[in-house]
Short mmCIF file of C-alpha atoms in Angstrom, two decimals:
data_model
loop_
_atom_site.label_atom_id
_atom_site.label_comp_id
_atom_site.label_asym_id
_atom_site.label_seq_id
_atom_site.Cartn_x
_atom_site.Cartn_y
_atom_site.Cartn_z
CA UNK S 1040 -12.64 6.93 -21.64
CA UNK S 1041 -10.39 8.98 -19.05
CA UNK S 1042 -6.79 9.70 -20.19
CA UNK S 1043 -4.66 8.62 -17.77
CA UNK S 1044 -1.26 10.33 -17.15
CA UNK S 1045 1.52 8.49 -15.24
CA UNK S 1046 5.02 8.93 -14.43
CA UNK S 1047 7.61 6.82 -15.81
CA UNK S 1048 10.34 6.23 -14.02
CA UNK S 1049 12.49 4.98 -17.24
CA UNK S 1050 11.91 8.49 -19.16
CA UNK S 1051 11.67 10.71 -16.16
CA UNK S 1052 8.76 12.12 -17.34
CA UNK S 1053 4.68 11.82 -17.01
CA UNK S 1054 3.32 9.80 -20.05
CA UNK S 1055 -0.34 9.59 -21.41
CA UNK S 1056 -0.73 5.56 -20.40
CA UNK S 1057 -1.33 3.03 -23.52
CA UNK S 1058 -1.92 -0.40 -22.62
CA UNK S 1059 -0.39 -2.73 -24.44
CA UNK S 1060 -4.11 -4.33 -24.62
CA UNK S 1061 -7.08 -2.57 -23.75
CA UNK S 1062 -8.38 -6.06 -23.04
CA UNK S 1063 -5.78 -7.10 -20.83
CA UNK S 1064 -3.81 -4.77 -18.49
CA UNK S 1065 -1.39 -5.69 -16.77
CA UNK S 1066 0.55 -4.64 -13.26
CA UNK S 1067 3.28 -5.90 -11.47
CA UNK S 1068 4.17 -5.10 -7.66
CA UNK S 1069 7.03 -5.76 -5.95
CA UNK S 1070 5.49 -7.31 -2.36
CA UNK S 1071 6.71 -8.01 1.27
CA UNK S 1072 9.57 -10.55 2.12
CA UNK S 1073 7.05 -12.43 4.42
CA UNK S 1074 9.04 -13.23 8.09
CA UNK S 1075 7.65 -10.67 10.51
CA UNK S 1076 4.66 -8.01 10.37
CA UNK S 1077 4.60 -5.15 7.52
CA UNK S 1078 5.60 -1.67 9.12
CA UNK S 1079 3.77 1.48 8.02
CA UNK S 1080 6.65 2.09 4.52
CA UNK S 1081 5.27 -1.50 3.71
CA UNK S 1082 2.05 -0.52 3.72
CA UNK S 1083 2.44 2.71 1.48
CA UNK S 1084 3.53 0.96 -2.12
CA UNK S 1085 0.04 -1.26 -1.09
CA UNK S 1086 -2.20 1.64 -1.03
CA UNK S 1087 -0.95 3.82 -3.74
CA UNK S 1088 -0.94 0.78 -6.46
CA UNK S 1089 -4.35 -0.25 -4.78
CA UNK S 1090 -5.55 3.15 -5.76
CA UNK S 1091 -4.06 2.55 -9.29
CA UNK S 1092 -6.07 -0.39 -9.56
CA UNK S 1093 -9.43 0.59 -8.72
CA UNK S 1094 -8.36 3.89 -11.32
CA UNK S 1095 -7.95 0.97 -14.06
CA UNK S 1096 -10.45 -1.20 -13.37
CA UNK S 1097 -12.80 1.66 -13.55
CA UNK S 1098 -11.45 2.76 -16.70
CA UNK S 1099 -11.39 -0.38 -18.66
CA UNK S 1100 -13.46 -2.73 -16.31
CA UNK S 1101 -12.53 -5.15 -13.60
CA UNK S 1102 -12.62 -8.18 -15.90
CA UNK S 1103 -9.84 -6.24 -18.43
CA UNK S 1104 -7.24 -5.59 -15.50
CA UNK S 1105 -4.74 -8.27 -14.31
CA UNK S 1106 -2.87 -7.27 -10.85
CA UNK S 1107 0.19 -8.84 -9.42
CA UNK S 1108 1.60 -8.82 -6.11
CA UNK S 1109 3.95 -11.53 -5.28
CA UNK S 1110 5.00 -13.12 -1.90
CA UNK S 1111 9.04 -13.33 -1.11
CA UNK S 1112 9.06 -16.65 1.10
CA UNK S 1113 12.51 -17.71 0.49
CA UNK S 1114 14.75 -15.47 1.90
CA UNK S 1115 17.79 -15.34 4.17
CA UNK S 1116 15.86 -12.72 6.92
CA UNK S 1117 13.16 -15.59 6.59
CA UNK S 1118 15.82 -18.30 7.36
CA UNK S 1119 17.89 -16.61 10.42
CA UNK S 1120 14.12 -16.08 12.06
CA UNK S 1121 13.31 -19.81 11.50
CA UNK S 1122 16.61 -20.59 13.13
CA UNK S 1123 16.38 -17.99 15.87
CA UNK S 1124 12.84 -18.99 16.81
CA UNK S 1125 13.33 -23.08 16.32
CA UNK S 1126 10.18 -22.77 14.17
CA UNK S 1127 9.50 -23.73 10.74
CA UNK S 1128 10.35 -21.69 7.51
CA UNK S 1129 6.41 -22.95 6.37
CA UNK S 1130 5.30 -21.83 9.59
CA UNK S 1131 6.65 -18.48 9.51
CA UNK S 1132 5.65 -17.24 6.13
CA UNK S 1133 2.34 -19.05 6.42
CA UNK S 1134 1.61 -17.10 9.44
CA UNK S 1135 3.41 -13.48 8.21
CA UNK S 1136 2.17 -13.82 4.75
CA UNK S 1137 -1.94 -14.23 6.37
CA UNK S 1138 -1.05 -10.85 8.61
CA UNK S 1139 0.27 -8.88 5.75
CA UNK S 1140 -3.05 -9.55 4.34
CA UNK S 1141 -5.07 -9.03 7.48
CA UNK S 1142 -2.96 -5.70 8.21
CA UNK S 1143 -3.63 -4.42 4.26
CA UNK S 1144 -7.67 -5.42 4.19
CA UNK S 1145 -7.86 -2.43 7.60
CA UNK S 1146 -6.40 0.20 5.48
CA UNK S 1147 -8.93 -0.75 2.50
CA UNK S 1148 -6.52 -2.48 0.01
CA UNK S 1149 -8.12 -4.71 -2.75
CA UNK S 1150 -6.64 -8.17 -2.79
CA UNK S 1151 -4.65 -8.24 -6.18
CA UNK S 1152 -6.03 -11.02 -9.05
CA UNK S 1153 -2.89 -13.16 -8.77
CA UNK S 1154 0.10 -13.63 -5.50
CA UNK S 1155 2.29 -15.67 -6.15
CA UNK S 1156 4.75 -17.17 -3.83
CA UNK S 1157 8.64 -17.33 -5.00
CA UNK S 1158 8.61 -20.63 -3.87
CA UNK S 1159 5.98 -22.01 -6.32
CA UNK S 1160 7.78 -21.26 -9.37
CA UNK S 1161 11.53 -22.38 -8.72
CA UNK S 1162 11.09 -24.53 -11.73
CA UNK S 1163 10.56 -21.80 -13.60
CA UNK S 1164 13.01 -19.44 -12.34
CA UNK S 1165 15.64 -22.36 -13.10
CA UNK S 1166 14.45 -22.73 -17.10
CA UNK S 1167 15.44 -18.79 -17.50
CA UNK S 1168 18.71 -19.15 -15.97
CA UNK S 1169 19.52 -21.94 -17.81
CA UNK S 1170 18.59 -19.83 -20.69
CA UNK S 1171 20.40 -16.73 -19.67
CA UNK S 1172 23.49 -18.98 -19.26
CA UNK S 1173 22.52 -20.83 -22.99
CA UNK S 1174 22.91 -16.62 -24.43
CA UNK S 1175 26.07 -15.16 -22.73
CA UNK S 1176 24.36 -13.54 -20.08
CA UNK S 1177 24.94 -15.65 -17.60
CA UNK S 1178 28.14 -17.78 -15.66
CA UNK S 1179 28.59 -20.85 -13.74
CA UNK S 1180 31.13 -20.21 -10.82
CA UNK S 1181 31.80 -22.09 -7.63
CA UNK S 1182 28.00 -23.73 -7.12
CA UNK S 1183 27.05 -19.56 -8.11
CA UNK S 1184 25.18 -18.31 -11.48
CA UNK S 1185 25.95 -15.12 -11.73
CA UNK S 1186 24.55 -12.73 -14.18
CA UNK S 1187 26.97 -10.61 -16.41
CA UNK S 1188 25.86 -6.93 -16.03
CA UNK S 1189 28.45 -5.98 -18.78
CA UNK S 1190 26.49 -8.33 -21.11
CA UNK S 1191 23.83 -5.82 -21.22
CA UNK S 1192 24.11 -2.57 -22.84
CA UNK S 1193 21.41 -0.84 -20.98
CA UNK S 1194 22.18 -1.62 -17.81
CA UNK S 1195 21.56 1.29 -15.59
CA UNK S 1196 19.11 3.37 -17.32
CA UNK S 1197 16.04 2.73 -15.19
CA UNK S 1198 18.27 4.26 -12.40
CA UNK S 1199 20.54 6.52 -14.50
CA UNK S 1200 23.83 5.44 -13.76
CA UNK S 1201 26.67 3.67 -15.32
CA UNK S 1202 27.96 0.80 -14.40
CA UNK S 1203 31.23 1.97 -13.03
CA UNK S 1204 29.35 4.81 -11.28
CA UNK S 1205 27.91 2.56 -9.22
CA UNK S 1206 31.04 0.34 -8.73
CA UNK S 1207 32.77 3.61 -7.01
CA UNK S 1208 29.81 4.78 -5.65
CA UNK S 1209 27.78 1.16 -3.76
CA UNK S 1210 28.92 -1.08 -1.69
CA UNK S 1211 28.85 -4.12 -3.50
CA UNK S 1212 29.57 -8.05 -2.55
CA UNK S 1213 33.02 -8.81 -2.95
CA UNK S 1214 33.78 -12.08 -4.47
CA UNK S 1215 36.78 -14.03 -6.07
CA UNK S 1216 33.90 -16.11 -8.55
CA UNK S 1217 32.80 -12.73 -9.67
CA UNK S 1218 33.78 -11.32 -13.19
CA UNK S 1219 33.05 -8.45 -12.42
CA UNK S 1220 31.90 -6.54 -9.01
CA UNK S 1221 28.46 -5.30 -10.44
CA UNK S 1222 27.23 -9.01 -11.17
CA UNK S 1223 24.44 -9.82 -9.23
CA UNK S 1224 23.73 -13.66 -7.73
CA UNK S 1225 21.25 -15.74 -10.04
CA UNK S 1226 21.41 -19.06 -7.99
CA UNK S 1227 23.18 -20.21 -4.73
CA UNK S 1228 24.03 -23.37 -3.16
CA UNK S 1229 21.90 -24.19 0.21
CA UNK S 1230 24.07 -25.82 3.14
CA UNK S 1231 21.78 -28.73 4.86
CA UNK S 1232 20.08 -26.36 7.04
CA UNK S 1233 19.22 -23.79 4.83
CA UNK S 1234 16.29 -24.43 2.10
CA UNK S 1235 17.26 -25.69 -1.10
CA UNK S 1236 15.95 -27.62 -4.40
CA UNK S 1237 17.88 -29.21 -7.09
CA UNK S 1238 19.39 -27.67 -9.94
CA UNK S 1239 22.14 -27.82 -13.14
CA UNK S 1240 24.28 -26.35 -10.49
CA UNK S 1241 23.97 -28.61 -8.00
CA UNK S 1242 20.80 -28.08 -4.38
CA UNK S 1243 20.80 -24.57 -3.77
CA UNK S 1244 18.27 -21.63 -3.93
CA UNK S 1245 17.44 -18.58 -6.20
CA UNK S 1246 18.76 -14.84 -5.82
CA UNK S 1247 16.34 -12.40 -5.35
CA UNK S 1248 16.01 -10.74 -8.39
CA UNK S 1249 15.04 -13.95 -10.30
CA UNK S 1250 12.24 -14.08 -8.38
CA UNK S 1251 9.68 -11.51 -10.36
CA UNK S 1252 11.44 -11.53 -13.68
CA UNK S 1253 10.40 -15.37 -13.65
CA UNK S 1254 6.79 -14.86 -11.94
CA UNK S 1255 6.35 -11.90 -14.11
CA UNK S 1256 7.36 -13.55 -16.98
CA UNK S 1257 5.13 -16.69 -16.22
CA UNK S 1258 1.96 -14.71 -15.13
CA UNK S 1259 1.88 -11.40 -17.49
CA UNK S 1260 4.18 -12.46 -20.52
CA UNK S 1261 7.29 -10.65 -21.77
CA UNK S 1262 5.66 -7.49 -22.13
CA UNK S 1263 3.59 -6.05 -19.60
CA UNK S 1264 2.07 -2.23 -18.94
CA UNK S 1265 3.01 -1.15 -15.19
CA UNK S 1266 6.27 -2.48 -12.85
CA UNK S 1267 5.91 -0.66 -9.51
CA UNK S 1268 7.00 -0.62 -6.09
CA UNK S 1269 9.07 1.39 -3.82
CA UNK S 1270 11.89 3.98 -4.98
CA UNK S 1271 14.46 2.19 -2.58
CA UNK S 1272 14.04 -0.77 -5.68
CA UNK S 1273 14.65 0.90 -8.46
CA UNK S 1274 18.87 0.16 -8.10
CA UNK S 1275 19.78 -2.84 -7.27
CA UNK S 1276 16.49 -4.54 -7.54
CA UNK S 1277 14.13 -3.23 -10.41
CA UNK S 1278 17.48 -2.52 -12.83
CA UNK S 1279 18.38 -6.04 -12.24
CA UNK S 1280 14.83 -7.24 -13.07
CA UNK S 1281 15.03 -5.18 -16.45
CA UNK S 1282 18.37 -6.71 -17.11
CA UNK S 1283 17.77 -10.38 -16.74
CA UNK S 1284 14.26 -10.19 -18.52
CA UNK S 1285 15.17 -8.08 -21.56
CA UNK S 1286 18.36 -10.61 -21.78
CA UNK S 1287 16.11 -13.56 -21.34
CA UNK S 1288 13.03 -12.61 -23.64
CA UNK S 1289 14.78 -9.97 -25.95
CA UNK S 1290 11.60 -10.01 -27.94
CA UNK S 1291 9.74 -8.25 -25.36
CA UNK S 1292 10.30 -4.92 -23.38
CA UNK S 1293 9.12 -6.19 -20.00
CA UNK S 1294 7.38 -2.88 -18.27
CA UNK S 1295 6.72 -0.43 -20.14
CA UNK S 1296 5.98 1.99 -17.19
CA UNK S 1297 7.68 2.01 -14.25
CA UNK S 1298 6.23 3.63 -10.99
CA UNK S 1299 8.41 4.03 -7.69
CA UNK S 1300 6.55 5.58 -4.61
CA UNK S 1301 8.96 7.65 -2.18
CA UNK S 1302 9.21 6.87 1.37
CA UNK S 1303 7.75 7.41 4.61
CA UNK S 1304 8.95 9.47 7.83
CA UNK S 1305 7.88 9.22 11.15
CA UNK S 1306 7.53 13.00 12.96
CA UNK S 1307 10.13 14.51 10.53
CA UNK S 1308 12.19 11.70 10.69
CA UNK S 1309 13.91 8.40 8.99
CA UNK S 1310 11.99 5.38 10.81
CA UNK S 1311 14.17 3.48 12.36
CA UNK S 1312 14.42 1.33 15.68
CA UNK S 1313 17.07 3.24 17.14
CA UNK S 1314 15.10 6.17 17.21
CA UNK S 1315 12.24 4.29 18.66
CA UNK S 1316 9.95 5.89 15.80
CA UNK S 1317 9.97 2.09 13.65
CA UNK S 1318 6.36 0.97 13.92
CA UNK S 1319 3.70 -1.70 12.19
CA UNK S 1320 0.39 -1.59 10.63
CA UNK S 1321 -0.81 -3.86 13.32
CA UNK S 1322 0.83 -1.09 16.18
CA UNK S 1323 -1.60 1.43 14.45
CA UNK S 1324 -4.72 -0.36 14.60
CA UNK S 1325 -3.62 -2.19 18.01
CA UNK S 1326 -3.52 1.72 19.39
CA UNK S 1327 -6.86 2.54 18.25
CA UNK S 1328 -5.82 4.07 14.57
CA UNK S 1329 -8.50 2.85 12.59
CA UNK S 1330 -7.40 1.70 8.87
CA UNK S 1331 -9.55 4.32 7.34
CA UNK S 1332 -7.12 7.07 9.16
CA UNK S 1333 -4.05 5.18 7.73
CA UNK S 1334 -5.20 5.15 4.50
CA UNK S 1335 -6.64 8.55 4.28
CA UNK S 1336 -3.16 10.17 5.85
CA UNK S 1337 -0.81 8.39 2.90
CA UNK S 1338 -3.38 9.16 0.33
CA UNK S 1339 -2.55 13.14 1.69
CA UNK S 1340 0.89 13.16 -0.23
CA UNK S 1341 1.39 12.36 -3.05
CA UNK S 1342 2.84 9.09 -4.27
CA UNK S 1343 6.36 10.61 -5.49
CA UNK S 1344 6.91 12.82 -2.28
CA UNK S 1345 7.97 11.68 1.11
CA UNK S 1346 5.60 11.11 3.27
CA UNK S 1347 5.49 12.11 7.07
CA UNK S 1348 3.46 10.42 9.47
CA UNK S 1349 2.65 12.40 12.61
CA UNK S 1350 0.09 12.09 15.27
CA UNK S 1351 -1.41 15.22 14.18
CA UNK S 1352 -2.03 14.42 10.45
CA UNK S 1353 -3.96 11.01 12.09
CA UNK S 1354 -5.84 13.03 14.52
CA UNK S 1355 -7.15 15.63 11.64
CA UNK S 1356 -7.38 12.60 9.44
CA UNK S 1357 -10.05 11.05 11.48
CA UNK S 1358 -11.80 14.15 12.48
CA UNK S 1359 -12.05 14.59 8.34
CA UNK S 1360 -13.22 11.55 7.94
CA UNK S 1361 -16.16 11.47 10.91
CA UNK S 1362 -17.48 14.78 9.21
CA UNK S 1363 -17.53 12.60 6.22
CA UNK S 1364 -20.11 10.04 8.20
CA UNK S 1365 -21.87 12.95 9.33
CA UNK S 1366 -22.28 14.70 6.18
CA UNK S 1367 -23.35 11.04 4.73
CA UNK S 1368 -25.63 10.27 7.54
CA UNK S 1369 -27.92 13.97 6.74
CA UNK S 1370 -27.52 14.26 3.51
CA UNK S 1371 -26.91 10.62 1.54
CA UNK S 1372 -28.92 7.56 0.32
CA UNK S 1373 -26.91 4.64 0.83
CA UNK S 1374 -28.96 2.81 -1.56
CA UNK S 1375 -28.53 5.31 -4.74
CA UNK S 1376 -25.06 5.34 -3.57
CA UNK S 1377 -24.33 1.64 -4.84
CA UNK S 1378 -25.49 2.11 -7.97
CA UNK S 1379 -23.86 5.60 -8.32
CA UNK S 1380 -20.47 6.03 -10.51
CA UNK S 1381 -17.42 7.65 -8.96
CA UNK S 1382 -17.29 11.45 -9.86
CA UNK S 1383 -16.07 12.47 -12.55
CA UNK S 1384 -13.80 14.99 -10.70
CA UNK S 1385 -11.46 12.58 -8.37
CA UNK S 1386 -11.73 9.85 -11.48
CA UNK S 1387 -9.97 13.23 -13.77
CA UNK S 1388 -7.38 13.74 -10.44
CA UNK S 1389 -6.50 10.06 -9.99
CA UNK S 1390 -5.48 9.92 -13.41
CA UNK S 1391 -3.62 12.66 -13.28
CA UNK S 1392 -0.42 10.48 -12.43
CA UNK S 1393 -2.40 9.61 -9.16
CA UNK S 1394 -3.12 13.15 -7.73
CA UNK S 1395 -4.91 11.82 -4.32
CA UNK S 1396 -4.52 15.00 -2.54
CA UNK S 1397 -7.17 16.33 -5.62
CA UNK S 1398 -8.93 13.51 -4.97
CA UNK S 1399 -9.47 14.18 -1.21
CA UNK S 1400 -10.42 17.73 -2.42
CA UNK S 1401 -13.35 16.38 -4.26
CA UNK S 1402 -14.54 14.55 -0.70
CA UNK S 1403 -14.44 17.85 0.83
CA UNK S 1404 -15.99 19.46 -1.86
CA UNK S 1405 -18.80 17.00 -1.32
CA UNK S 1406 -19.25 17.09 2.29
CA UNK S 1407 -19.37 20.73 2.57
CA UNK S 1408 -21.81 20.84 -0.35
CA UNK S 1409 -24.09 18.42 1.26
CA UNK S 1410 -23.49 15.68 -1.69
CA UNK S 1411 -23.66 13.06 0.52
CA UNK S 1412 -24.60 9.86 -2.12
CA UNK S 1413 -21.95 11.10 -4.30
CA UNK S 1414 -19.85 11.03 -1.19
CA UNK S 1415 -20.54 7.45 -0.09
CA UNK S 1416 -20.16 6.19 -3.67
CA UNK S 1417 -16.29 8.24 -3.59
CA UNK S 1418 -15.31 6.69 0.02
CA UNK S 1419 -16.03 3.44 -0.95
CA UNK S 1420 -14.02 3.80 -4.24
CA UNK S 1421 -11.11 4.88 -3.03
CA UNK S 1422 -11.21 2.74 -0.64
CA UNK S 1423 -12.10 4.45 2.72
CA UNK S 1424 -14.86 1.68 3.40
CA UNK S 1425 -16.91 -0.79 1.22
CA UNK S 1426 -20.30 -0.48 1.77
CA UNK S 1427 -21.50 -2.91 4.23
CA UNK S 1428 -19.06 -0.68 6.58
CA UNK S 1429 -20.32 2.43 5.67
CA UNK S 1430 -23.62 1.59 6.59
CA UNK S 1431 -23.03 -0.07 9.94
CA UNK S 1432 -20.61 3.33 10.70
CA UNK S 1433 -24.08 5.26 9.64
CA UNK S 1434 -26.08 2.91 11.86
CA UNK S 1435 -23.46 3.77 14.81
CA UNK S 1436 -24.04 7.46 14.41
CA UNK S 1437 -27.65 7.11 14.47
CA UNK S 1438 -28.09 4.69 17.17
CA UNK S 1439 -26.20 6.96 19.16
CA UNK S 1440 -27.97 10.19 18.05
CA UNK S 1441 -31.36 8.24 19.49
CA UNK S 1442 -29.24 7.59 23.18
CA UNK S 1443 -28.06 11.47 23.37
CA UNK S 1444 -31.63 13.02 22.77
CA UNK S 1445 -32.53 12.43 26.53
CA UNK S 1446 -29.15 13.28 27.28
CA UNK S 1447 -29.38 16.94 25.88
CA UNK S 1448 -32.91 17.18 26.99
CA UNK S 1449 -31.51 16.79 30.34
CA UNK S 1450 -28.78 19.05 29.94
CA UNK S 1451 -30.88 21.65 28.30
CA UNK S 1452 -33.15 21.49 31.59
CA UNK S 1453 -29.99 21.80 33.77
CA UNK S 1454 -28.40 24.78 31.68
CA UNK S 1455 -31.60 26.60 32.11
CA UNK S 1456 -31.86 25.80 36.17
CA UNK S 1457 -27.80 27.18 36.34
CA UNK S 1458 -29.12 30.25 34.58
CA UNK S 1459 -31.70 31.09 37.56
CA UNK S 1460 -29.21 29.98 39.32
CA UNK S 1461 -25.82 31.10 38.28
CA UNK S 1462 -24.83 28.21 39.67
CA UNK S 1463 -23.06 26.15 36.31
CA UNK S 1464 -21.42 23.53 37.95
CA UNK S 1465 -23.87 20.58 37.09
CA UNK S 1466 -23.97 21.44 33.61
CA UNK S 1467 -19.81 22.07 33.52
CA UNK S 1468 -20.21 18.51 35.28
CA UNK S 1469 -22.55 17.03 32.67
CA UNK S 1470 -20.22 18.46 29.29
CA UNK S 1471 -17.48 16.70 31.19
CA UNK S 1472 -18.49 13.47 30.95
CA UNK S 1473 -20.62 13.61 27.94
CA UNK S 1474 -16.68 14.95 26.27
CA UNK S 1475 -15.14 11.89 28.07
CA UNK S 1476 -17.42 9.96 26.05
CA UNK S 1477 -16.50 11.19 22.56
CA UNK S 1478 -19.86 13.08 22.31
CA UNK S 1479 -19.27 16.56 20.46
CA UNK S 1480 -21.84 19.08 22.61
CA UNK S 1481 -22.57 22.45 21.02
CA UNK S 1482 -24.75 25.41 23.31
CA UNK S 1483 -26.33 28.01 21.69
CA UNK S 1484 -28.68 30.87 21.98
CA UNK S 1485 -30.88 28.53 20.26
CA UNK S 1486 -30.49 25.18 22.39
CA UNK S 1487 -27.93 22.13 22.88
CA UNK S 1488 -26.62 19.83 20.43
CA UNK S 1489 -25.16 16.63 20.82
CA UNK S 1490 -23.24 14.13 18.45
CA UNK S 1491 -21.80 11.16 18.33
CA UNK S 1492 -17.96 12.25 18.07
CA UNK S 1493 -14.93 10.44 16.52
CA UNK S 1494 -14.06 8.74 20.15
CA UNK S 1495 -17.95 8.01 20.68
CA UNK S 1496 -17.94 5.52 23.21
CA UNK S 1497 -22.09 4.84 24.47
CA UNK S 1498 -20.42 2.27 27.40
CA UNK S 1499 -19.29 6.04 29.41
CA UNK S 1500 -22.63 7.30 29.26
CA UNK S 1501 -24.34 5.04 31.87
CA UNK S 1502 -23.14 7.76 34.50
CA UNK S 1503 -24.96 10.18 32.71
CA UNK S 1504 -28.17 8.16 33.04
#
C-alpha cells in the first residue's frame, strides 16, 4: 500500500496520512454558496480534492472512501438575489446548485459520495446549539446564539493567532449582544421576508459556520480523517468549525488533517470585476476552453502555491494534451487500457502531499516514450477524460486522418508542379486553408504530412475539396 504524505495545516508540516479506519475514510469539503455560477477559484478546491479522492480510493478502494461536499443554500448573497430578481430562493439554488455540477463534470471532477444541502439538516444544526448552549459555550442574546470564543482554549491554532491578535488585527461585527467582539453568530432571527424555521430562540436561521460542523458531524461522526477547502477559510470559517465541534463533541478531534489550497490569479493578477479579469467555469468552456485544458492548467501548480491563469498556460495546455491523443492514437490499446492500473510513478507523486506537476511529468514521460496504454489508463485517472471520451477523441483523430489523405495527396501533387514551376502560390494557398482548419501540415524532403490539429475543424475543409 502507497504511503501517502499530506500537509497539515494544524501542525504546519507534511504528515505520513493514518486513517482513522482503513475501512472507512473519510473527507470533508467546504463547497459553493449556490446563487450564481462558480468562477474559475471555485473550481480549483474541486479539482485538487477530486484528485485526492481518486489517490484514496485507489489506495484503499472506492467502497472504503466516504467524500463530502456540501451545498450552502441558505445564505444572505442567496436571499438579496432572490429579492433582486423577484424569483424564488428554491428556484435559484435549484438552478445554481445543477450548474455547479454541470460546470465541475467539464473539468473531470468525480461527483463526491454524499452533498448535502444546509437546508436539510436545520434540525440538526439546532440539537448542537442547544447543546453548546447546555455546556457554556454558547449564549442567548437578543433572538442571537452566539458562540463564546473565550470558552475555548484552542481557539486560533488552526490559523495561528490569538484571539486578541485578531481582535486588533480583523474587522469584526460590532454588536451591543456580543460578549465579546471575536464571538461568531450561531443562530439569527429571519424578518418575514427572509427564510426562517422555528427554534428555542424564536423563527430565524443558522450562521454559517454551523452549517458543516452539524453536516459533518451527522454524516462522518466526531472524528473524521481530512477537512479541506480553500486557504481564504481557514480564519474565520474552518477555526470556527474546529471550535464549535471540539466544544460540542469533546470526545472527538473532528479533522485530523486539514488541507487549504491557495488561490488563483488571472494574468499576474487578483481576479476581480473591477479589473475585468473575474471570470466563470461556464465563460471558459462557453469560449471554446475545453474542461480537459482547465483541469490540466490547475493541476500545473501545485495545490499550496498560487495559481496563475493565463491564456498562454491554456494554449500550451491543450497543445500538451492533443500530443497526448496523438501519442494514444499510434501507440495505445484502448482496450488493455481499462483493465490497466495507474502507474506506479504518478500514484508515488500524488501521494507525495499531491505533487501533480510530478504527476504530469509521468504523462510526458509516457507520450514521448510511446507508452500509450499506460497513458490512456493515467488520463483517465486523473481525470483528463473517462474512457468513453477518450475513445470518441481517438475516433475524431482518425476519422479525420482518413479525410486529409486525399488532401495531402493533392498537395503533394501541387508542391511538386510549383517545383517545375517555381511558381508556390497554390500550395502557399492550399497550407492556408488546410491551417485555418486546425490541420497541423509538415513538408519534408521525404513528403507531406497532415494531422488533425488541436482546432481541427473538418466543416473548413469543403473548400479544399
Amino acid at each position: 500500500m502507497a504511503e501517502i504524505k499530506l500537509y497539515n495545516t494544524r501542525t504546519r508540516s507534511k504528515e505520513v496520512f493514518a486513517p482513522l479506519d482503513p475501512e472507512n475514510v473519510r473527507m470533508y469539503v467546504c463547497g459553493p454558496t449556490v446563487y450564481d455560477r462558480a468562477h474559475i477559484g471555485n473550481a480549483r478546491p474541486v479539482i485538487v480534492f477530486d484528485v485526492l479522492f481518486r489517490l484514496l480510493r485507489h489506495v484503499y478502494g472506492p467502497k472504503h472512501v466516504t467524500y463530502v461536499r456540501n451545498f450552502t443554500d441558505v445564505d444572505d448573497k442567496i436571499n438579496a438575489r432572490a429579492a433582486q430578481s423577484g424569483r424564488s430562493i428554491s428556484q435559484i439554488t435549484a438552478e445554481t446548485t445543477q450548474w455547479f455540477l454541470d460546470d465541475m463534470a467539464e473539468v473531470g471532477a468525480l461527483e463526491p459520495n454524499l452533498m448535502p444541502r444546509a437546508t436539510a439538516y436545520i434540525p440538526q444544526m439546532i440539537t448542537m446549539i442547544e447543546d453548546l448552549i447546555t455546556k457554556g459555550h454558547a449564549y442567548e442574546a437578543q433572538g442571537h446564539v452566539l458562540f463564546d470564543v473565550r470558552s475555548y482554549a484552542a481557539y486560533g491554532k488552526l490559523s495561528g493567532r490569538s484571539i486578541d491578535d485578531m481582535i486588533a488585527g480583523a474587522r469584526v461585527e460590532v454588536a451591543p449582544y456580543k460578549r465579546d467582539p471575536m464571538d461568531f453568530v450561531l443562530w439569527k432571527p429571519s424578518d418575514d421576508a427572509t427564510p426562517g424555521w422555528d427554534s428555542p430562540w424564536g423563527r430565524g436561521r443558522p450562521g454559517w459556520h454551523i452549517e458543516c460542523s452539524a453536516m459533518a458531524y451527522e454524516l462522518l461522526g466526531e472524528s473524521f480523517d481530512i477537512h479541506g477547502g480553500g486557504n481564504d477559510l481557514t480564519f474565520p470559517h474552518h477555526e470556527n468549525e474546529i471550535a464549535q465541534s471540539c466544544c460540542a463533541h469533546p470526545e472527538g478531534r473532528f479533522a485530523n488533517v486539514w488541507m487549504h489550497n491557495e488561490m488563483v490569479q488571472v494574468e499576474g493578477k487578483k481576479m476581480s470585476k473591477s479589473l475585468g479579469n473575474f471570470f466563470t467555469v461556464r465563460d471558459l468552456l462557453d469560449q471554446g476552453v475545453p474542461g480537459e485544458v482547465i483541469r490540466f492548467v490547475f493541476l500545473s501548480t501545485h495545490y499550496r502555491k498560487p495559481m496563475d491563469w493565463t491564456d498562454e498556460k491554456a494554449a500550451g495546455a491543450e497543445s500538451k494534451l492533443d500530443d497526448y491523443l496523438r501519442s494514444v492514437d499510434l501507440y495505445g490499446d484502448l482496450d488493455a487500457a481499462r483493465i490497466a492500473a495507474p502507474d506506479q510513478g504518478i500514484i508515488d507523486a500524488l501521494s507525495d502531499d499531491l505533487n501533480t506537476h510530478g504527476a504530469l511529468m509521468g504523462l510526458e514521460w509516457m507520450a514521448n516514450h510511446a507508452q500509450g496504454t499506460k497513458l490512456a489508463a493515467n488520463l483517465v485517472f486523473l481525470g483528463f477524460y473517462s474512457f468513453e471520451q477518450l475513445e470518441a477523441k481517438i475516433d475524431e483523430i482518425r476519422a479525420g486522418k482518413l479525410l486529409l489523405i486525399p488532401l495531402g495527396n493533392a498537395l503533394q501533387a501541387a508542391r511538386a508542379r510549383a517545383m517545375e514551376t517555381k511558381d508556390f502560390s497554390v500550395v502557399d494557398e492550399m497550407k492556408d486553408k488546410l491551417s485555418n482548419a486546425g490541420v497541423l501540415v509538415k513538408m519534408s524532403k521525404a513528403g507531406v504530412e497532415l494531422e488533425p490539429g488541436p482546432n481541427f475543424n473538418a466543416a473548413e475543409l469543403e473548400t479544399l475539396k
